[in-house]
């Protein structure tokens, strides 16, 4: 066992009724998707204004050519890693009620998680903001940029939250419900710097919930609200955490 706190965290998870996971870019790092911030982050290589909603509609061709490169060429082949799989396994065994993710990469869904609250939307759908229709991404739709709505010929936008856009109401409401209803929040791979998403674990903590955090380094949450900090990569810590949970389940069953 690398860290005795992992066993402690597993015992807590097995002893409560409801656990919510809250994930950020760090959980997908080992699937080959770089985080946004930090020295190798996306925003050190690309101009983040391509994801500014006003910029997008002013110059959709320029925005779309960068967006296509980042989200639909580089990351399209990414597959879930051991951390995504551990969360879906925990859900299947009744230890995770919901995953709230800030990620738009669809990897929790690919890993088999069923209750996924897409706080920032999902890159695998395009939306027409005029008629509201949604389209699954296809290579064909992205051949000529910008993609246009087959129904009303307006520019299609990835169905994820751009800078300057509000959080989808239903996702926000569902996430707030988790801050009230869950006993434990598992906060994985996020800096806690982007609001309003970052306020969710703070809200859970203010309601007396336990915060178990997994990150390769302390985040802004760690000194403020974290009860148990498990330092390490999401894939290694989550695999070990899940294997302890399975052992505790067997002990309880016996
Ligand atoms: N395992 C665990 N944590 C990791 C790993 C890893 N392998 N690699 C990196 N991390 C941690 C980093 O230490 C950092 O705390 O993941 C976090 C990634 O931080 P950000 O790139 O800022 O990602 P996130 O917090 O999810 O960003 C929030 O910002 O631009 C917006 O909408 C975008 O959803 C995104 C939001």
Tab-separated table of C-alpha atoms and ligand atoms in Angstrom:
chain	number	residue	atom	x	y	z
A	1	UNK	CA	0.000	0.000	0.000
A	2	UNK	CA	1.453	3.364	-1.046
A	3	UNK	CA	-0.492	5.657	1.258
A	4	UNK	CA	-2.429	4.618	4.387
A	5	UNK	CA	-4.861	7.447	3.723
A	6	UNK	CA	-6.149	5.530	0.684
A	7	UNK	CA	-7.454	2.764	2.949
A	8	UNK	CA	-8.970	5.371	5.256
A	9	UNK	CA	-10.705	6.986	2.259
A	10	UNK	CA	-11.986	3.585	1.095
A	11	UNK	CA	-13.456	2.890	4.537
A	12	UNK	CA	-15.229	6.244	4.554
A	13	UNK	CA	-16.653	5.655	1.056
A	14	UNK	CA	-17.933	2.228	2.097
A	15	UNK	CA	-19.533	3.577	5.261
A	16	UNK	CA	-21.670	6.362	3.762
A	17	UNK	CA	-24.845	6.343	1.704
A	18	UNK	CA	-23.917	8.629	-1.146
A	19	UNK	CA	-20.685	9.713	-2.832
A	20	UNK	CA	-20.290	12.187	-5.683
A	21	UNK	CA	-17.188	12.506	-7.851
A	22	UNK	CA	-16.188	15.911	-9.188
A	23	UNK	CA	-13.595	15.697	-11.951
A	24	UNK	CA	-11.359	18.068	-13.881
A	25	UNK	CA	-8.790	17.891	-16.653
A	26	UNK	CA	-6.293	15.974	-14.468
A	27	UNK	CA	-8.352	12.793	-14.660
A	28	UNK	CA	-7.926	12.719	-18.446
A	29	UNK	CA	-4.194	13.549	-18.446
A	30	UNK	CA	-3.283	9.850	-18.553
A	31	UNK	CA	-5.577	9.404	-21.551
A	32	UNK	CA	-3.271	11.790	-23.401
A	33	UNK	CA	-5.442	14.889	-23.060
A	34	UNK	CA	-3.317	17.713	-21.645
A	35	UNK	CA	-4.793	19.931	-18.904
A	36	UNK	CA	-5.648	23.567	-19.671
A	37	UNK	CA	-3.287	25.261	-17.242
A	38	UNK	CA	0.341	24.716	-16.272
A	39	UNK	CA	3.553	24.642	-18.360
A	40	UNK	CA	2.303	21.995	-20.840
A	41	UNK	CA	-1.308	23.071	-20.672
A	42	UNK	CA	-3.441	23.815	-23.740
A	43	UNK	CA	-3.482	27.522	-23.036
A	44	UNK	CA	0.329	27.665	-23.210
A	45	UNK	CA	0.073	26.472	-26.852
A	46	UNK	CA	-3.199	27.874	-28.127
A	47	UNK	CA	-4.930	31.214	-27.852
A	48	UNK	CA	-7.824	30.680	-25.430
A	49	UNK	CA	-9.834	33.437	-27.171
A	50	UNK	CA	-10.932	30.853	-29.783
A	51	UNK	CA	-13.242	29.630	-27.050
A	52	UNK	CA	-14.620	33.087	-26.314
A	53	UNK	CA	-18.244	33.106	-27.410
A	54	UNK	CA	-18.118	36.616	-28.944
A	55	UNK	CA	-14.930	35.838	-30.786
A	56	UNK	CA	-16.428	32.560	-32.034
A	57	UNK	CA	-19.403	34.207	-33.712
A	58	UNK	CA	-17.287	37.123	-35.019
A	59	UNK	CA	-14.800	34.825	-36.738
A	60	UNK	CA	-16.152	31.247	-36.761
A	61	UNK	CA	-13.663	30.025	-39.380
A	62	UNK	CA	-10.624	31.019	-37.293
A	63	UNK	CA	-12.131	29.655	-34.069
A	64	UNK	CA	-13.277	26.442	-35.699
A	65	UNK	CA	-9.902	25.679	-37.285
A	66	UNK	CA	-8.200	25.732	-33.857
A	67	UNK	CA	-11.122	23.988	-32.140
A	68	UNK	CA	-11.058	21.230	-34.750
A	69	UNK	CA	-7.326	20.733	-34.277
A	70	UNK	CA	-7.524	20.564	-30.471
A	71	UNK	CA	-10.756	18.732	-29.791
A	72	UNK	CA	-11.557	16.753	-32.941
A	73	UNK	CA	-8.166	15.738	-34.390
A	74	UNK	CA	-5.777	15.462	-31.440
A	75	UNK	CA	-8.177	14.060	-28.831
A	76	UNK	CA	-10.730	12.123	-30.806
A	77	UNK	CA	-8.877	8.823	-30.355
A	78	UNK	CA	-8.441	9.209	-26.579
A	79	UNK	CA	-9.716	6.311	-24.499
A	80	UNK	CA	-10.663	6.146	-20.804
A	81	UNK	CA	-7.853	5.398	-18.369
A	82	UNK	CA	-7.860	3.442	-15.104
A	83	UNK	CA	-9.319	6.395	-13.176
A	84	UNK	CA	-12.398	6.692	-15.426
A	85	UNK	CA	-12.820	2.913	-15.269
A	86	UNK	CA	-12.505	2.858	-11.471
A	87	UNK	CA	-15.278	5.464	-11.167
A	88	UNK	CA	-17.602	3.528	-13.444
A	89	UNK	CA	-16.870	0.321	-11.516
A	90	UNK	CA	-17.572	2.131	-8.233
A	91	UNK	CA	-20.899	3.305	-9.652
A	92	UNK	CA	-21.764	-0.233	-10.760
A	93	UNK	CA	-21.110	-1.461	-7.192
A	94	UNK	CA	-23.197	1.283	-5.611
A	95	UNK	CA	-20.323	3.447	-4.341
A	96	UNK	CA	-20.707	6.443	-6.640
A	97	UNK	CA	-24.026	8.141	-7.143
A	98	UNK	CA	-22.988	10.644	-9.809
A	99	UNK	CA	-19.957	12.069	-11.577
A	100	UNK	CA	-19.977	15.824	-12.091
A	101	UNK	CA	-17.376	16.549	-14.716
A	102	UNK	CA	-15.904	19.784	-15.994
A	103	UNK	CA	-14.412	17.792	-18.857
A	104	UNK	CA	-15.960	17.788	-22.298
A	105	UNK	CA	-14.062	14.751	-23.574
A	106	UNK	CA	-16.841	12.173	-23.072
A	107	UNK	CA	-14.413	9.754	-21.383
A	108	UNK	CA	-16.582	9.073	-18.311
A	109	UNK	CA	-19.416	8.084	-20.609
A	110	UNK	CA	-17.057	5.932	-22.722
A	111	UNK	CA	-15.861	4.242	-19.511
A	112	UNK	CA	-19.441	3.243	-18.704
A	113	UNK	CA	-20.426	5.782	-16.030
A	114	UNK	CA	-24.185	6.216	-16.286
A	115	UNK	CA	-24.963	9.266	-14.152
A	116	UNK	CA	-22.688	11.959	-15.583
A	117	UNK	CA	-23.499	15.607	-14.986
A	118	UNK	CA	-21.849	17.459	-17.875
A	119	UNK	CA	-21.195	20.770	-16.152
A	120	UNK	CA	-19.389	22.244	-19.152
A	121	UNK	CA	-21.221	20.284	-21.867
A	122	UNK	CA	-19.783	17.692	-24.242
A	123	UNK	CA	-17.591	18.034	-27.332
A	124	UNK	CA	-19.256	15.067	-29.039
A	125	UNK	CA	-22.359	17.093	-29.865
A	126	UNK	CA	-22.738	20.215	-31.990
A	127	UNK	CA	-25.568	22.641	-31.376
A	128	UNK	CA	-27.348	25.168	-33.542
A	129	UNK	CA	-28.071	28.111	-31.300
A	130	UNK	CA	-30.786	29.287	-33.725
A	131	UNK	CA	-33.056	26.247	-33.927
A	132	UNK	CA	-31.646	24.407	-30.877
A	133	UNK	CA	-31.030	21.141	-32.783
A	134	UNK	CA	-28.191	18.897	-31.609
A	135	UNK	CA	-26.003	16.795	-33.916
A	136	UNK	CA	-23.483	14.070	-33.077
A	137	UNK	CA	-20.039	15.033	-34.377
A	138	UNK	CA	-19.077	13.319	-37.618
A	139	UNK	CA	-16.034	13.728	-39.865
A	140	UNK	CA	-18.389	14.769	-42.626
A	141	UNK	CA	-19.827	17.676	-40.605
A	142	UNK	CA	-16.309	18.990	-40.010
A	143	UNK	CA	-15.021	18.729	-43.577
A	144	UNK	CA	-15.825	22.340	-44.449
A	145	UNK	CA	-15.437	24.895	-41.694
A	146	UNK	CA	-17.471	26.242	-40.105
A	147	UNK	CA	-19.995	23.402	-39.963
A	148	UNK	CA	-23.517	24.597	-40.733
A	149	UNK	CA	-26.847	23.447	-39.373
A	150	UNK	CA	-28.413	21.164	-42.007
A	151	UNK	CA	-31.784	22.535	-40.917
A	152	UNK	CA	-31.343	26.321	-40.852
A	153	UNK	CA	-27.776	26.835	-42.192
A	154	UNK	CA	-26.497	28.720	-39.143
A	155	UNK	CA	-22.995	28.096	-37.766
A	156	UNK	CA	-22.881	25.052	-35.489
A	157	UNK	CA	-21.082	25.376	-32.172
A	158	UNK	CA	-19.620	22.550	-30.085
A	159	UNK	CA	-22.137	21.854	-27.318
A	160	UNK	CA	-19.716	22.812	-24.579
A	161	UNK	CA	-19.531	25.963	-22.514
A	162	UNK	CA	-17.428	28.728	-24.060
A	163	UNK	CA	-15.941	31.625	-22.094
A	164	UNK	CA	-18.778	34.133	-21.699
A	165	UNK	CA	-21.523	31.491	-21.787
A	166	UNK	CA	-23.665	30.418	-18.839
A	167	UNK	CA	-23.581	26.936	-17.326
A	168	UNK	CA	-26.467	24.747	-18.602
A	169	UNK	CA	-29.270	25.267	-16.068
A	170	UNK	CA	-30.116	21.602	-15.603
A	171	UNK	CA	-26.469	20.602	-15.061
A	172	UNK	CA	-26.082	23.344	-12.464
A	173	UNK	CA	-29.270	22.308	-10.657
A	174	UNK	CA	-28.262	18.653	-10.668
A	175	UNK	CA	-24.793	19.537	-9.378
A	176	UNK	CA	-26.274	21.637	-6.573
A	177	UNK	CA	-28.498	18.716	-5.632
A	178	UNK	CA	-25.343	16.629	-5.171
A	179	UNK	CA	-23.878	19.261	-2.813
A	180	UNK	CA	-26.935	18.758	-0.614
A	181	UNK	CA	-27.517	15.023	-0.967
A	182	UNK	CA	-24.066	13.447	-0.975
A	183	UNK	CA	-22.082	12.629	2.143
A	184	UNK	CA	-18.674	12.563	0.476
A	185	UNK	CA	-17.200	14.429	-2.491
A	186	UNK	CA	-14.306	12.863	-4.349
A	187	UNK	CA	-12.530	15.774	-6.049
A	188	UNK	CA	-10.173	14.532	-8.772
A	189	UNK	CA	-7.642	16.430	-10.912
A	190	UNK	CA	-8.877	19.991	-10.801
A	191	UNK	CA	-7.233	23.253	-9.817
A	192	UNK	CA	-10.452	24.676	-8.354
A	193	UNK	CA	-9.806	27.967	-10.060
A	194	UNK	CA	-12.582	28.173	-12.653
A	195	UNK	CA	-15.912	29.410	-11.362
A	196	UNK	CA	-18.756	28.645	-10.987
A	197	UNK	CA	-17.648	24.984	-11.219
A	198	UNK	CA	-15.010	25.547	-8.536
A	199	UNK	CA	-17.666	26.674	-6.057
A	200	UNK	CA	-19.377	23.245	-5.995
A	201	UNK	CA	-16.945	21.462	-3.626
A	202	UNK	CA	-16.869	24.640	-1.485
A	203	UNK	CA	-20.667	24.497	-1.270
A	204	UNK	CA	-20.560	20.785	-0.367
A	205	UNK	CA	-18.000	21.480	2.364
A	206	UNK	CA	-20.093	24.342	3.767
A	207	UNK	CA	-22.901	21.794	4.129
A	208	UNK	CA	-20.654	19.570	6.222
A	209	UNK	CA	-19.736	17.021	3.552
A	210	UNK	CA	-16.371	15.229	3.569
A	211	UNK	CA	-13.903	16.128	0.829
A	212	UNK	CA	-11.453	13.505	-0.431
A	213	UNK	CA	-9.117	15.005	-2.999
A	214	UNK	CA	-6.856	13.311	-5.555
A	215	UNK	CA	-4.251	15.359	-7.389
A	216	UNK	CA	-0.601	15.155	-8.325
A	217	UNK	CA	-0.051	18.357	-6.338
A	218	UNK	CA	-1.999	20.446	-3.831
A	219	UNK	CA	-4.733	22.568	-5.398
A	220	UNK	CA	-6.475	25.663	-4.121
A	221	UNK	CA	-8.889	23.302	-2.334
A	222	UNK	CA	-6.227	21.368	-0.426
A	223	UNK	CA	-5.477	23.802	2.419
A	224	UNK	CA	-9.015	25.189	2.410
A	225	UNK	CA	-11.520	22.320	2.427
A	226	UNK	CA	-9.826	18.952	1.837
A	227	UNK	CA	-10.212	16.364	4.609
A	228	UNK	CA	-8.091	13.643	3.004
A	229	UNK	CA	-5.532	14.489	0.318
A	230	UNK	CA	-4.360	11.560	-1.797
A	231	UNK	CA	-1.336	12.705	-3.727
A	232	UNK	CA	-0.624	10.890	-6.979
A	233	UNK	CA	-1.896	10.396	-10.485
A	234	UNK	CA	-5.620	9.874	-10.845
A	235	UNK	CA	-5.133	6.475	-12.526
A	236	UNK	CA	-2.866	5.030	-9.835
A	237	UNK	CA	-4.721	6.431	-6.801
A	238	UNK	CA	-8.194	5.593	-8.147
A	239	UNK	CA	-7.168	2.020	-9.024
A	240	UNK	CA	-5.822	1.462	-5.547
A	241	UNK	CA	-8.796	3.155	-3.903
A	242	UNK	CA	-11.222	0.998	-5.878
A	243	UNK	CA	-9.364	-2.195	-5.103
A	244	UNK	CA	-9.538	-1.414	-1.359
A	245	UNK	CA	-13.250	-0.671	-1.714
A	246	UNK	CA	-13.797	-4.067	-3.369
A	247	UNK	CA	-11.881	-5.788	-0.543
A	248	UNK	CA	-13.936	-3.993	2.109
A	249	UNK	CA	-17.120	-5.002	0.230
A	250	UNK	CA	-16.052	-8.643	0.360
A	251	UNK	CA	-15.347	-8.357	4.116
A	252	UNK	CA	-18.774	-6.783	4.709
A	253	UNK	CA	-20.475	-9.461	2.616
A	254	UNK	CA	-18.752	-12.245	4.548
B	1	LIG	N1	-3.708	12.981	-12.005
B	1	LIG	C1	-4.348	13.819	-11.131
B	1	LIG	N2	-4.321	15.153	-11.238
B	1	LIG	C2	-3.619	15.684	-12.256
B	1	LIG	C3	-2.933	14.884	-13.212
B	1	LIG	C4	-2.990	13.460	-13.042
B	1	LIG	N3	-2.368	12.630	-13.864
B	1	LIG	N4	-2.337	15.699	-14.108
B	1	LIG	C5	-2.661	16.963	-13.763
B	1	LIG	N5	-3.429	16.952	-12.632
B	1	LIG	C6	-4.039	18.088	-11.942
B	1	LIG	C7	-3.221	19.354	-11.910
B	1	LIG	O1	-2.339	19.359	-10.788
B	1	LIG	C8	-4.312	20.438	-11.822
B	1	LIG	O2	-4.700	20.643	-10.464
B	1	LIG	O3	-5.210	18.426	-12.691
B	1	LIG	C9	-5.481	19.811	-12.576
B	1	LIG	C10	-5.714	20.370	-13.976
B	1	LIG	O4	-6.028	21.740	-13.893
B	1	LIG	P1	-6.685	22.573	-15.100
B	1	LIG	O5	-5.915	22.351	-16.342
B	1	LIG	O6	-6.837	23.969	-14.632
B	1	LIG	O7	-8.086	21.865	-15.313
B	1	LIG	P2	-9.489	22.106	-14.609
B	1	LIG	O8	-9.341	22.441	-13.174
B	1	LIG	O9	-10.325	20.925	-14.959
B	1	LIG	O10	-10.023	23.360	-15.423
B	1	LIG	C11	-11.327	23.778	-15.184
B	1	LIG	O11	-11.117	25.436	-16.905
B	1	LIG	O12	-10.651	26.321	-19.038
B	1	LIG	C12	-11.588	25.757	-18.216
B	1	LIG	O13	-13.574	24.780	-18.995
B	1	LIG	C13	-12.224	24.489	-18.757
B	1	LIG	O14	-13.230	22.665	-17.529
B	1	LIG	C14	-12.078	23.489	-17.612
B	1	LIG	C15	-11.935	24.392	-16.422
